[in-house]
């Protein structure tokens, strides 16, 4: 999955976004530690982008609820990729 995140990061940065990528965190921490860091990253973001199949991830579903609750702009990567082809 890290490759998917890396590819998305590259595209989003090319589009001008500053990307906070939770997949760049080091291995070896507990799930709750990752989620605490991820939540802090999300709270600092103005826009949150979800990869395809995000609904399959309990962590991503929590992120989506938090993004909605805090009125973050939400993007879906599969839709961005389609749009980018025409930019």
Coordinates of N, CA, C and O in Angstrom, one line a residue:
X1 N 0.8 -1.2 0.0 CA 0.0 0.0 0.0 C 0.9 1.3 0.0 O 0.4 2.3 -0.4
X2 N 2.1 1.2 0.5 CA 2.9 2.3 0.5 C 3.2 2.9 -0.9 O 3.3 4.1 -1.1
X3 N 3.3 2.0 -1.9 CA 3.5 2.4 -3.2 C 2.3 3.3 -3.7 O 2.5 4.3 -4.4
X4 N 1.1 2.9 -3.4 CA -0.1 3.6 -3.8 C -0.1 5.0 -3.2 O -0.4 6.0 -3.8
X5 N 0.3 5.1 -1.9 CA 0.4 6.4 -1.2 C 1.5 7.2 -1.9 O 1.3 8.4 -2.1
X6 N 2.6 6.6 -2.2 CA 3.7 7.4 -2.8 C 3.3 7.9 -4.2 O 3.7 9.1 -4.5
X7 N 2.7 7.1 -5.0 CA 2.2 7.6 -6.3 C 1.2 8.7 -6.1 O 1.3 9.7 -6.9
X8 N 0.3 8.6 -5.2 CA -0.7 9.7 -5.0 C 0.0 10.9 -4.5 O -0.3 12.0 -5.0
X9 N 1.0 10.8 -3.6 CA 1.7 11.9 -3.1 C 2.4 12.7 -4.3 O 2.3 13.9 -4.4
X10 N 3.0 11.9 -5.2 CA 3.7 12.5 -6.3 C 2.8 13.3 -7.2 O 3.0 14.4 -7.6
X11 N 1.6 12.7 -7.5 CA 0.6 13.4 -8.3 C 0.1 14.7 -7.6 O 0.0 15.7 -8.2
X12 N -0.3 14.5 -6.4 CA -0.8 15.7 -5.6 C 0.2 16.8 -5.5 O -0.2 18.0 -5.6
X13 N 1.5 16.5 -5.3 CA 2.5 17.5 -5.2 C 2.7 18.2 -6.6 O 2.8 19.4 -6.6
X14 N 2.6 17.4 -7.6 CA 2.7 18.0 -9.0 C 1.5 19.0 -9.2 O 1.7 19.9 -9.9
X15 N 0.4 18.7 -8.6 CA -0.8 19.6 -8.7 C -0.7 20.8 -7.8 O -1.6 21.6 -7.8
X16 N 0.3 20.8 -6.9 CA 0.5 22.0 -6.1 C 0.2 21.8 -4.6 O 0.3 22.7 -3.8
X17 N -0.2 20.6 -4.2 CA -0.6 20.3 -2.8 C 0.7 20.1 -2.0 O 1.6 19.5 -2.5
X18 N 0.7 20.5 -0.7 CA 1.6 20.1 0.2 C 1.1 18.8 0.9 O 0.0 18.9 1.5
X19 N 1.8 17.7 0.8 CA 1.2 16.4 1.2 C 1.8 15.9 2.5 O 3.0 15.9 2.7
X20 N 0.9 15.6 3.5 CA 1.2 14.9 4.7 C 0.8 13.5 4.5 O -0.4 13.2 4.5
X21 N 1.8 12.6 4.3 CA 1.5 11.2 3.9 C 1.7 10.3 5.1 O 2.9 10.1 5.5
X22 N 0.7 9.7 5.7 CA 0.9 8.8 6.8 C 1.6 7.6 6.5 O 2.2 6.9 7.4
X23 N 1.7 7.2 5.2 CA 2.4 6.0 4.8 C 4.0 6.2 4.9 O 4.7 5.2 4.8
X24 N 4.4 7.4 5.2 CA 5.9 7.6 5.3 C 6.3 7.4 6.7 O 7.5 7.5 7.0
X25 N 5.4 7.2 7.6 CA 5.8 6.9 9.0 C 6.6 5.6 9.1 O 6.3 4.7 8.4
X26 N 7.5 5.6 10.1 CA 8.3 4.4 10.2 C 7.5 3.2 10.7 O 6.5 3.3 11.4
X27 N 8.0 2.0 10.4 CA 7.4 0.8 10.8 C 7.7 0.5 12.3 O 8.7 1.1 12.8
X28 N 6.9 -0.3 13.0 CA 7.3 -0.7 14.3 C 6.5 -0.1 15.5 O 6.7 -0.4 16.6
X29 N 5.5 0.8 15.1 CA 4.7 1.4 16.2 C 3.4 0.7 16.3 O 3.1 -0.1 15.4
X30 N 2.7 0.9 17.4 CA 1.4 0.3 17.6 C 0.3 1.1 16.8 O 0.5 2.2 16.4
X31 N -0.8 0.4 16.4 CA -1.8 1.0 15.6 C -2.3 2.3 16.2 O -2.5 3.3 15.5
X32 N -2.5 2.4 17.5 CA -3.0 3.6 18.2 C -2.0 4.7 18.0 O -2.4 5.9 17.9
X33 N -0.7 4.4 18.1 CA 0.3 5.4 17.9 C 0.2 6.0 16.4 O 0.3 7.2 16.3
X34 N 0.0 5.1 15.5 CA -0.1 5.6 14.1 C -1.4 6.5 14.0 O -1.3 7.5 13.3
X35 N -2.4 6.1 14.6 CA -3.7 6.8 14.5 C -3.6 8.2 15.2 O -4.1 9.2 14.7
X36 N -2.8 8.3 16.3 CA -2.6 9.5 17.0 C -1.9 10.5 16.1 O -2.2 11.7 16.0
X37 N -0.8 10.0 15.4 CA 0.0 10.9 14.5 C -0.9 11.3 13.3 O -0.9 12.4 12.9
X38 N -1.6 10.3 12.8 CA -2.4 10.5 11.6 C -3.5 11.5 11.9 O -3.7 12.4 11.1
X39 N -4.1 11.5 13.1 CA -5.1 12.4 13.4 C -4.5 13.8 13.5 O -5.1 14.8 13.0
X40 N -3.3 14.0 14.1 CA -2.7 15.3 14.2 C -2.4 15.8 12.8 O -2.6 17.0 12.5
X41 N -2.0 14.9 11.9 CA -1.7 15.4 10.5 C -3.0 15.8 9.8 O -3.0 16.9 9.2
X42 N -4.1 15.1 10.0 CA -5.3 15.4 9.4 C -5.9 16.8 10.0 O -6.4 17.6 9.2
X43 N -5.7 17.0 11.2 CA -6.2 18.2 11.8 C -5.4 19.5 11.3 O -6.0 20.6 11.3
X44 N -4.2 19.3 10.9 CA -3.5 20.4 10.3 C -3.7 20.6 8.8 O -3.4 21.7 8.3
X45 N -4.4 19.7 8.2 CA -4.6 19.8 6.8 C -5.9 20.5 6.5 O -6.8 20.6 7.3
X46 N -6.0 21.2 5.3 CA -7.2 21.8 4.9 C -8.0 20.9 4.0 O -9.2 21.1 3.8
X47 N -7.3 20.0 3.4 CA -7.9 19.1 2.4 C -7.4 17.7 2.7 O -6.2 17.5 3.0
X48 N -8.3 16.7 2.6 CA -7.9 15.3 2.8 C -8.3 14.5 1.6 O -9.4 14.7 1.0
X49 N -7.4 13.7 1.1 CA -7.6 12.9 -0.1 C -7.6 11.4 0.2 O -6.7 10.9 0.9
X50 N -8.6 10.7 -0.3 CA -8.8 9.3 0.0 C -8.5 8.5 -1.2 O -9.0 8.8 -2.3
X51 N -7.7 7.5 -1.1 CA -7.4 6.6 -2.2 C -8.6 5.6 -2.5 O -9.5 5.5 -1.6
X52 N -8.6 5.0 -3.7 CA -9.6 4.1 -3.9 C -9.6 3.0 -2.9 O -8.6 2.7 -2.3
X53 N -10.7 2.4 -2.6 CA -10.9 1.3 -1.6 C -10.7 1.8 -0.2 O -10.5 1.0 0.7
X54 N -10.7 3.1 0.1 CA -10.5 3.6 1.4 C -11.6 3.1 2.4 O -11.3 2.9 3.6
X55 N -12.7 2.7 1.9 CA -13.8 2.2 2.8 C -13.4 0.9 3.4 O -14.0 0.4 4.3
X56 N -12.4 0.2 2.8 CA -12.0 -1.1 3.3 C -11.1 -1.0 4.5 O -10.7 -1.9 5.1
X57 N -10.6 0.3 4.8 CA -9.7 0.5 5.9 C -10.4 1.1 7.1 O -10.9 2.2 7.0
X58 N -10.3 0.5 8.2 CA -10.9 1.1 9.4 C -10.3 2.4 9.8 O -11.0 3.4 10.2
X59 N -9.0 2.6 9.6 CA -8.4 3.8 9.8 C -8.8 4.9 8.9 O -9.1 6.1 9.3
X60 N -9.0 4.6 7.6 CA -9.5 5.6 6.6 C -10.9 6.0 6.9 O -11.3 7.2 6.7
X61 N -11.7 5.1 7.4 CA -13.1 5.4 7.7 C -13.1 6.4 8.9 O -13.9 7.3 8.9
X62 N -12.2 6.2 9.9 CA -12.1 7.1 11.0 C -11.7 8.5 10.5 O -12.2 9.5 10.9
X63 N -10.7 8.5 9.6 CA -10.2 9.7 9.0 C -11.4 10.5 8.3 O -11.5 11.7 8.4
X64 N -12.2 9.7 7.6 CA -13.3 10.4 6.8 C -14.3 11.0 7.8 O -14.7 12.1 7.6
X65 N -14.6 10.3 8.9 CA -15.5 10.8 9.9 C -14.9 12.1 10.5 O -15.6 13.1 10.7
X66 N -13.7 12.1 10.8 CA -13.0 13.2 11.4 C -12.9 14.4 10.4 O -13.1 15.6 10.8
X67 N -12.6 14.1 9.2 CA -12.6 15.1 8.1 C -13.9 15.8 8.0 O -14.0 17.0 7.9
X68 N -15.0 15.0 7.9 CA -16.3 15.6 7.8 C -16.7 16.4 9.0 O -17.2 17.5 8.9
X69 N -16.4 15.9 10.2 CA -16.7 16.6 11.5 C -16.1 17.9 11.5 O -16.6 18.9 12.0
X70 N -14.8 18.0 11.0 CA -14.1 19.2 11.1 C -14.1 20.0 9.8 O -13.3 20.9 9.6
X71 N -15.1 19.7 8.9 CA -15.3 20.4 7.7 C -14.1 20.6 6.8 O -13.9 21.7 6.3
X72 N -13.3 19.5 6.7 CA -12.2 19.5 5.8 C -12.7 19.3 4.4 O -13.7 18.7 4.1
X73 N -12.0 19.9 3.4 CA -12.3 19.6 2.0 C -11.9 18.1 1.8 O -10.8 17.7 2.1
X74 N -12.8 17.4 1.1 CA -12.5 16.0 0.9 C -12.4 15.7 -0.6 O -13.3 16.1 -1.4
X75 N -11.3 15.1 -1.0 CA -11.1 14.7 -2.4 C -11.0 13.2 -2.5 O -10.6 12.5 -1.5
X76 N -11.3 12.6 -3.6 CA -11.1 11.2 -3.9 C -10.1 11.0 -5.0 O -10.3 11.5 -6.1
X77 N -9.1 10.3 -4.7 CA -7.9 10.2 -5.6 C -8.3 9.7 -7.0 O -7.9 10.2 -8.0
X78 N -9.2 8.7 -7.1 CA -9.6 8.2 -8.4 C -10.3 9.2 -9.2 O -10.1 9.2 -10.5
X79 N -11.0 10.2 -8.6 CA -11.6 11.3 -9.4 C -10.5 12.3 -9.8 O -10.6 12.9 -10.9
X80 N -9.6 12.5 -9.0 CA -8.5 13.5 -9.3 C -7.7 13.0 -10.5 O -7.4 13.7 -11.4
X81 N -7.4 11.7 -10.5 CA -6.6 11.1 -11.6 C -7.3 11.3 -12.9 O -6.7 11.6 -13.9
X82 N -8.6 11.1 -12.9 CA -9.4 11.3 -14.1 C -9.3 12.8 -14.6 O -9.0 13.1 -15.7
X83 N -9.5 13.7 -13.7 CA -9.5 15.1 -14.0 C -8.1 15.5 -14.5 O -7.9 16.3 -15.4
X84 N -7.0 15.0 -13.8 CA -5.7 15.4 -14.1 C -5.3 15.1 -15.6 O -4.6 15.8 -16.2
X85 N -5.9 14.0 -16.2 CA -5.6 13.7 -17.6 C -6.0 14.8 -18.5 O -5.5 14.9 -19.6
X86 N -7.0 15.6 -18.1 CA -7.5 16.7 -18.9 C -7.0 18.1 -18.6 O -7.4 19.0 -19.2
X87 N -6.1 18.1 -17.6 CA -5.5 19.4 -17.2 C -4.3 19.8 -18.1 O -3.5 19.0 -18.4

